[in-house]
Short mmCIF file of C-alpha atoms and ligand atoms in Angstrom, two decimals:
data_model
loop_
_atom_site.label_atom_id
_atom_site.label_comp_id
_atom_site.label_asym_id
_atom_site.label_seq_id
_atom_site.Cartn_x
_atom_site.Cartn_y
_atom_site.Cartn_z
CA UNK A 186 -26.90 -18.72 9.79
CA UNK A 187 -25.24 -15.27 11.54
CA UNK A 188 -25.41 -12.43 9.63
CA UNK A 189 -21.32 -12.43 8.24
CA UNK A 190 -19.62 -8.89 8.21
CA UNK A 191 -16.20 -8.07 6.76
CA UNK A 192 -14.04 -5.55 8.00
CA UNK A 193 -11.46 -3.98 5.87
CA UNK A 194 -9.10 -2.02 8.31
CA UNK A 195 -6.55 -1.26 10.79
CA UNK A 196 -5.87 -2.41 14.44
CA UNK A 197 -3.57 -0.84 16.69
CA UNK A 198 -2.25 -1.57 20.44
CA UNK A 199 -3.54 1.44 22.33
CA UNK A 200 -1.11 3.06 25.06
CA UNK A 201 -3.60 4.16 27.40
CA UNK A 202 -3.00 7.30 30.04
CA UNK A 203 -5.39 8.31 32.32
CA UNK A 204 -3.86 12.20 33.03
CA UNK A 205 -5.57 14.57 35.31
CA UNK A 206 -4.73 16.82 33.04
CA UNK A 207 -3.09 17.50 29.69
CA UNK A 208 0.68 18.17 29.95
CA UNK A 209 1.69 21.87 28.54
CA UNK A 210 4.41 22.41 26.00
CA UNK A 211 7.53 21.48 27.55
CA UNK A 212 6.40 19.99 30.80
CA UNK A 213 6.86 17.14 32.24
CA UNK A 214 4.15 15.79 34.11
CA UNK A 215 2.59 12.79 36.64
CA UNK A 216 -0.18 10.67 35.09
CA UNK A 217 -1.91 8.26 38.03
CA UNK A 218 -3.20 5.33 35.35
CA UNK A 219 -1.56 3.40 32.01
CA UNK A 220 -3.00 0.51 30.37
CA UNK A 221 -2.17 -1.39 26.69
CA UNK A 222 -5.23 -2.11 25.23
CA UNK A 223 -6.22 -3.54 21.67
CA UNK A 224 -7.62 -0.83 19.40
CA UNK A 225 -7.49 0.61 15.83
CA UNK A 226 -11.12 1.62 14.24
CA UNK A 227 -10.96 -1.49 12.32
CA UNK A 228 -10.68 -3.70 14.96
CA UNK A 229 -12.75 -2.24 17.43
CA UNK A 230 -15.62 -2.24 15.00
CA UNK A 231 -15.32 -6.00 14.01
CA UNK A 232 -14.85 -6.79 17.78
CA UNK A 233 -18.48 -4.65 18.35
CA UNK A 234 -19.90 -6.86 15.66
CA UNK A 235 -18.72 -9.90 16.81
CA UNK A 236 -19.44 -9.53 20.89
CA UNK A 237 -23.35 -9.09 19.35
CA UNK A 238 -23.31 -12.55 17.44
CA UNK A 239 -22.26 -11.58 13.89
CA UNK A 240 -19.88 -13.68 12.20
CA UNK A 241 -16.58 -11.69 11.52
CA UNK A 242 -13.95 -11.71 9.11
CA UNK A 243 -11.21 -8.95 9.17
CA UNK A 244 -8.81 -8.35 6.27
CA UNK A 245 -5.78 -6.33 8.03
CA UNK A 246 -2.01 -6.21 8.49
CA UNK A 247 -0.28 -6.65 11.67
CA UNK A 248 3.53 -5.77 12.48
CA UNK A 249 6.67 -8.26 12.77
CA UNK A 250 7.45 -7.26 16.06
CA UNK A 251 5.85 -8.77 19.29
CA UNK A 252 2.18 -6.83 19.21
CA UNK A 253 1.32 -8.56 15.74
CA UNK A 254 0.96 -12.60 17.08
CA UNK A 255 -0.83 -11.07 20.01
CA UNK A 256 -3.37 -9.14 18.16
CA UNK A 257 -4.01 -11.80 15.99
CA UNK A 258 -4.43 -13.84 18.88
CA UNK A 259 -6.78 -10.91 20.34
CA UNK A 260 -9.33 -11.12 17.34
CA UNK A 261 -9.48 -14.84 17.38
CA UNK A 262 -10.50 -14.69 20.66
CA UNK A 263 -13.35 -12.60 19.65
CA UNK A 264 -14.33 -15.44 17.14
CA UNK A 265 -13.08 -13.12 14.36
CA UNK A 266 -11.42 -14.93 11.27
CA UNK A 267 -8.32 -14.34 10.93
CA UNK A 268 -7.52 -16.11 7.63
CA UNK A 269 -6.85 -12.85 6.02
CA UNK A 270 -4.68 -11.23 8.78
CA UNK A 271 -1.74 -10.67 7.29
CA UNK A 272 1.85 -10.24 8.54
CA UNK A 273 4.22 -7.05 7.27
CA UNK A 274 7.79 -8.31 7.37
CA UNK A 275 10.56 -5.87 8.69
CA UNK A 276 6.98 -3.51 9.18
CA UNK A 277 6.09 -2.35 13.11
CA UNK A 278 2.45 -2.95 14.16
CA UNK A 279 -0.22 0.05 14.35
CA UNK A 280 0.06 1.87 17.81
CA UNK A 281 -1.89 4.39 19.32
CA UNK A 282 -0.70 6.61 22.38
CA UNK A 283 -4.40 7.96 23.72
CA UNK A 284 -5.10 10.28 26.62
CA UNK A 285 -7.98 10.18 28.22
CA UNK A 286 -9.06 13.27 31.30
CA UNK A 287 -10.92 12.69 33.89
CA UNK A 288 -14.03 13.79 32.36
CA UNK A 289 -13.71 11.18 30.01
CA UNK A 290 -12.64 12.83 26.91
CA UNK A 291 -9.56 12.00 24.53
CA UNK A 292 -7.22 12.65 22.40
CA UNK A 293 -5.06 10.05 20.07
CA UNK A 294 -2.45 9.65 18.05
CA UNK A 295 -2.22 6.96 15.71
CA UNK A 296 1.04 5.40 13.84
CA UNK A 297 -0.18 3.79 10.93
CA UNK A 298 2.65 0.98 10.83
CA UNK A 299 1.68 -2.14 8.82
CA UNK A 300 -1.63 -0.88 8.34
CA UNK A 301 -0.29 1.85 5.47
CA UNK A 302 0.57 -1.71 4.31
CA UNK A 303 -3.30 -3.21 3.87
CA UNK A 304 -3.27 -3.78 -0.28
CA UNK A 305 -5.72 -3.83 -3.33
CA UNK A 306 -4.04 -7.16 -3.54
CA UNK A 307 -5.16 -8.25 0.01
CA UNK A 308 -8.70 -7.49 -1.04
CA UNK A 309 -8.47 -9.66 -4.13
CA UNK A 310 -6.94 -12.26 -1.85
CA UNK A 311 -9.80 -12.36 0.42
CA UNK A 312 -12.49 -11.98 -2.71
CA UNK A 313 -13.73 -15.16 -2.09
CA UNK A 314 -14.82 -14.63 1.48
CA UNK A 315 -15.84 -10.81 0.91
CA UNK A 316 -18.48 -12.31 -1.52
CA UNK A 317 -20.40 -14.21 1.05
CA UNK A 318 -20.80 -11.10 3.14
CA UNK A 319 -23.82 -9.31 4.14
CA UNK A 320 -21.89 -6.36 4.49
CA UNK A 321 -18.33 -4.70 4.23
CA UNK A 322 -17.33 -2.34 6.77
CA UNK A 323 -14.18 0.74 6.24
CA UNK A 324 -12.76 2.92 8.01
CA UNK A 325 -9.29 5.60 7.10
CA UNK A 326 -6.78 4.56 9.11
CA UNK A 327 -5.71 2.48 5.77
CA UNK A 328 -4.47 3.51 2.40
CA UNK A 329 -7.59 4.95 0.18
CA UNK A 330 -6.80 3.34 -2.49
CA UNK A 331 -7.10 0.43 -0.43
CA UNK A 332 -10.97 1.80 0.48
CA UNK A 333 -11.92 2.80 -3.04
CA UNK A 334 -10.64 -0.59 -4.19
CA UNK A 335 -13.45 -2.56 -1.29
CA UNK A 336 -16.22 0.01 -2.28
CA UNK A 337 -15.95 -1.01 -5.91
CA UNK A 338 -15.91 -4.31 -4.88
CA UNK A 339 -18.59 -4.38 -2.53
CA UNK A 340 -20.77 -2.12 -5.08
CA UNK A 341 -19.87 -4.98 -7.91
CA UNK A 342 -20.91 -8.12 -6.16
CA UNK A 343 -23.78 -6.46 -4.27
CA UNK A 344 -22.20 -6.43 -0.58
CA UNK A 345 -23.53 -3.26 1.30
CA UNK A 346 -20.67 -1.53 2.38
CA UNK A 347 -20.27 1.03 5.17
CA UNK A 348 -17.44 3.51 5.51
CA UNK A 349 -16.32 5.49 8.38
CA UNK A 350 -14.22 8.23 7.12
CA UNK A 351 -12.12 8.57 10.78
CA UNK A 352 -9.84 9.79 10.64
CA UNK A 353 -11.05 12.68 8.65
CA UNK A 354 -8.75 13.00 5.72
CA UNK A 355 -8.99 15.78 3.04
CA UNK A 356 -7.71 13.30 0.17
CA UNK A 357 -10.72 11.28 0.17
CA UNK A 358 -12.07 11.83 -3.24
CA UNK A 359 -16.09 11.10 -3.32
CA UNK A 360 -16.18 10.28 -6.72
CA UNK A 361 -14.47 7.41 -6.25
CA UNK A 362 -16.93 6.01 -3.72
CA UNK A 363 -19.84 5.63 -6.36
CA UNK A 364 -22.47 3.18 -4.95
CA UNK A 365 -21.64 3.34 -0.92
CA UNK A 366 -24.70 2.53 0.92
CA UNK A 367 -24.03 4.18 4.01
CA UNK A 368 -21.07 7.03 4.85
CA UNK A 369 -21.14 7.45 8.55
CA UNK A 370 -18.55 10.39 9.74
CA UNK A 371 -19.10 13.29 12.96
CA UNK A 372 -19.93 16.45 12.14
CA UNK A 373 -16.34 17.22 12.08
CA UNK A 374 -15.54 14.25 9.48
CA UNK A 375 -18.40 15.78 7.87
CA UNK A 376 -17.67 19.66 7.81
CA UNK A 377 -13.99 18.87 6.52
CA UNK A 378 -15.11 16.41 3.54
CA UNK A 379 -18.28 18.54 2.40
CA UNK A 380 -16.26 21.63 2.69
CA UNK A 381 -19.61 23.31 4.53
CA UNK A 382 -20.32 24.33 7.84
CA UNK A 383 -22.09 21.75 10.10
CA UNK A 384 -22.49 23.91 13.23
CA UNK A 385 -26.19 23.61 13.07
CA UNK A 386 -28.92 21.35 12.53
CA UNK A 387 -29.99 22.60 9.14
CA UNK A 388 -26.22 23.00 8.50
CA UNK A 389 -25.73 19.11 8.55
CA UNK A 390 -28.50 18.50 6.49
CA UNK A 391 -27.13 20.45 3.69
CA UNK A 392 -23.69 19.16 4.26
CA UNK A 393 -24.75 15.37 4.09
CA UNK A 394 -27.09 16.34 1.26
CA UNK A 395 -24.44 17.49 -0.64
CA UNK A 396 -22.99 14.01 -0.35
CA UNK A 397 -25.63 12.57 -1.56
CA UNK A 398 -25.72 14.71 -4.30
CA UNK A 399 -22.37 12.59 -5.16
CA UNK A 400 -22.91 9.12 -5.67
CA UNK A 401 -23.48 7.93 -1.92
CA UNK A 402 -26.51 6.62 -1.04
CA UNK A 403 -27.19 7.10 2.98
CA UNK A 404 -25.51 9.21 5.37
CA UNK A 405 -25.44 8.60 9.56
CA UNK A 406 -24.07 11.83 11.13
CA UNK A 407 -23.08 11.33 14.32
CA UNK A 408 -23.58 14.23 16.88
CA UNK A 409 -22.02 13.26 20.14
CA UNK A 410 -24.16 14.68 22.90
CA UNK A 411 -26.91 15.39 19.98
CA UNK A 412 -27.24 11.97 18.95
CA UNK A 413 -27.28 10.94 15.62
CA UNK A 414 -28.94 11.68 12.07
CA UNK A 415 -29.94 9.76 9.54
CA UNK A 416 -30.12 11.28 6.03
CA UNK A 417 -31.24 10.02 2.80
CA UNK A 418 -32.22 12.37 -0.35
CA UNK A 419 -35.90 12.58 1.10
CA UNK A 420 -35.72 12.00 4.80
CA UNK A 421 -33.99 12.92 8.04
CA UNK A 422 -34.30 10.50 10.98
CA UNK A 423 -32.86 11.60 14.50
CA UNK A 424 -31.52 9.27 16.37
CA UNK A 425 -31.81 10.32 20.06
CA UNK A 426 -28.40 10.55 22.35
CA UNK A 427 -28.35 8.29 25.29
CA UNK A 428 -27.34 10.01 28.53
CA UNK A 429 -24.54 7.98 30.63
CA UNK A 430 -22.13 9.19 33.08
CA UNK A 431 -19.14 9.15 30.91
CA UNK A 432 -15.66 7.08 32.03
CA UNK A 433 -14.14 6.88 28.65
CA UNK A 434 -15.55 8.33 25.26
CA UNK A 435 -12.83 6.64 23.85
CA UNK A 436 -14.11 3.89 20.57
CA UNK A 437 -17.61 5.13 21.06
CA UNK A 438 -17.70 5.49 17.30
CA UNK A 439 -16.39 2.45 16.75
CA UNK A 440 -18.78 0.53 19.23
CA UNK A 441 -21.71 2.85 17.06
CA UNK A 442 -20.39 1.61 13.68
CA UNK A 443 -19.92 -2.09 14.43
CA UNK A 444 -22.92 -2.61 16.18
CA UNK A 445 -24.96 -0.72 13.38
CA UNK A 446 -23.69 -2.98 10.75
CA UNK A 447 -24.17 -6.00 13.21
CA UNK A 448 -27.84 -4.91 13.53
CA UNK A 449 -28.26 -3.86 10.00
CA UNK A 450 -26.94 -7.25 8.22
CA UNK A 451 -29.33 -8.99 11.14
CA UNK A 452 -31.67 -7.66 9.36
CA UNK A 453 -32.95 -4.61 11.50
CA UNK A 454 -34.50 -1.49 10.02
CA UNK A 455 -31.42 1.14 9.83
CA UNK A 456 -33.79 3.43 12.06
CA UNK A 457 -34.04 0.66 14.61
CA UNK A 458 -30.54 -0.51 14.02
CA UNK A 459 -28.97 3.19 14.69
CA UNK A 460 -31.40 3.38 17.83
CA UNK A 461 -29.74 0.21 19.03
CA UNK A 462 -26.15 1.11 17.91
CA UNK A 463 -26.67 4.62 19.86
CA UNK A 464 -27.43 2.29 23.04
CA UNK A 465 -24.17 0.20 22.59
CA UNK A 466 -22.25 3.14 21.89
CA UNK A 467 -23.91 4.83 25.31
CA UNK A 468 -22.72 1.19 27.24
CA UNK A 469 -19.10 1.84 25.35
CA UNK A 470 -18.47 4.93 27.46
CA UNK A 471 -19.53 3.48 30.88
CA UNK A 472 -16.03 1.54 30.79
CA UNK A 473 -12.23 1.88 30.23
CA UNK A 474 -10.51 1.51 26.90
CA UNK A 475 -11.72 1.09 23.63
CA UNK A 476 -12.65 -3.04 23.25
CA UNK A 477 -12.34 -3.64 27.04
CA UNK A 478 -15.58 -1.83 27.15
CA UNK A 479 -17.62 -3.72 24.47
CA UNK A 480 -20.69 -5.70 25.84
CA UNK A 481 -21.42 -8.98 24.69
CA UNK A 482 -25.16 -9.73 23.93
CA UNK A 483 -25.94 -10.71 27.29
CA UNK A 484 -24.32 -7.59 29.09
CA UNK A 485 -25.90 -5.27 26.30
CA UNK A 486 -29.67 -6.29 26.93
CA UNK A 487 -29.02 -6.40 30.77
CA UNK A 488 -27.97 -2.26 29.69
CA UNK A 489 -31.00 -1.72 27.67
CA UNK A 490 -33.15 -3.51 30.04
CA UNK A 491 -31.91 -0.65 33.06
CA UNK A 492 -32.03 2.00 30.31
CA UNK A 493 -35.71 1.11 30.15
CA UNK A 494 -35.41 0.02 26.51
CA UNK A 495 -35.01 -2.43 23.82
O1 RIB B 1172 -11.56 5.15 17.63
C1 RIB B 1172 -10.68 4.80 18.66
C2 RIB B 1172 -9.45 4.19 18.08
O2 RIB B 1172 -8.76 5.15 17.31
C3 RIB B 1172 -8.44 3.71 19.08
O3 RIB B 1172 -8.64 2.37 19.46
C4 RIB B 1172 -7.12 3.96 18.41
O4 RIB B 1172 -6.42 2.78 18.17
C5 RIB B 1172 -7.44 4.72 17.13
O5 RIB B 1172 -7.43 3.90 16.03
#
């Protein structure tokens, strides 16, 4: 049977522009390429998992305007059940406007829409299903109270759960995530909700030890260009960066996240599964957009298999 993930979480419709530059203050200014894309952290993470055989559910709330049917439609064509997909009446759907430059660096804005909607009471809904999880998987582009209420859970019926505080937000109070197996921000995520510096190595260390300190149990720093960390009150792992020629950085956390918990619930070693994860991420950026560029199985090991890896 596939490992089964839940993802608790947001989609969005990405507005895509390619600019050859950003546009000053005031100025108005040609872009040569657009493109709608599906996105929000949530979603891109659960499509990651899914592309790489995992069996999906997602627990989100799309929009009663004409981008909710179709991302709906967009996740079950993943294979991702949709059961608990839930519609926001007079509510827009999440959107993202995203700019990507040439060197293949972003910038995003996200309107929440129906996903400032995603309940407590659409986590009890979907109880049943989160139960028979391997793992539950959270991001911040929802309400907290929303994310403390699937930590709890998770924590209460034994379901690892995962949560990628992206966006940063200063609200998130630790204490109330009590039991998390794995917290999984960038150094920035990390600097702003340790309150320490992370501009060095050691730096990070202390930072994510600090979070340890508080009730979580394993923390995956992500360093961009640096790779990755892995910290746990008595080790650090590094997790070396995989060098690409970068199109679009854009959902290369995301394709990180969801494929760690994909290999992590298959039953991968999280040392292993982050070394993997790192390589899906490093495929992510190769393409456009954000789940346009997530590789299926076959397409991943052909890109491990050129990398010269596993
Ligand atoms: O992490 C990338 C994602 O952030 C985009 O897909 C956008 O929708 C925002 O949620």
């Amino acid at each position: 049977m596939p490992d089964r993930i839940a993802v608790i979480g947001s989609n969005m419709v990405d507005l895509v522009t390619y600019v050859n530059r950003m546009p000053s203050r005031g100025e108005t200014l040609e872009a040569p390429d657009f493109a709608l894309g599906f996105g929000g952290k949530g979603a891109n993470q659960a499509v990651a998992a899914a592309r790489l055989g995992a069996q999906v559910s997602m627990v989100t709330c799309v929009g009663d305007d004409i981008f909710g049917p179709r991302t709906r439609q967009n996740l079950h064509e993943n294979r991702i059940d949709v059961s608990h997909v839930r519609c926001v009446e007079g509510a827009p759907s999440g959107v993202a406007p995203i700019f990507v430059e040439p060197d293949g660096e972003n910038a995003i804005l996200i309107v929440k829409g129906a996903n400032a909607h995603l309940s407590t009471a659409d986590i009890d809904t979907a109880a049943g299903t989160l139960k028979g999880c391997d793992v539950i998987l959270l991001q911040l582009e929802v309400p907290l109270d929303t994310v403390y209420h699937a930590v709890a859970f998770g924590v209460r019926h034994g379901v690892q759960t995962i949560l990628n505080p992206a966006p940063a937000d200063p609200d998130l109070d630790l204490s109330r995530l009590d039991g998390l197996d794995w917290f999984c921000p960038n150094e920035s995520e990390l600097a702003l909700l340790s309150g320490m510096p992370t501009d060095t190595d050691a730096a990070v260390l202390a930072a994510a030890r600090s979070l340890i300190g508080r009730g979580i149990r394993n923390v995956i720093v992500t360093l961009g260009g640096r790779g990755a960390r892995l910290i746990t009150a008595e080790d650090v792992v590094q997790i070396a960066p995989i060098r690409v020629d970068p199109v679009d950085t854009t959902g290369a956390g995301d394709a990180f996240i969801g494929s760690f918990a994909r290999f992590l619930s298959g039953g991968a070693a999280p040392q292993a599964a982050l070394e993997r994860a790192a390589r899906y991420a490093a495929h992510s950026i190769t393409g456009r957009g954000t789940q346009s560029s997530y590789a299926d199985v076959i397409e991943f090991e052909a890109f491990c298999h050129a990398l010269g890896g596993n």
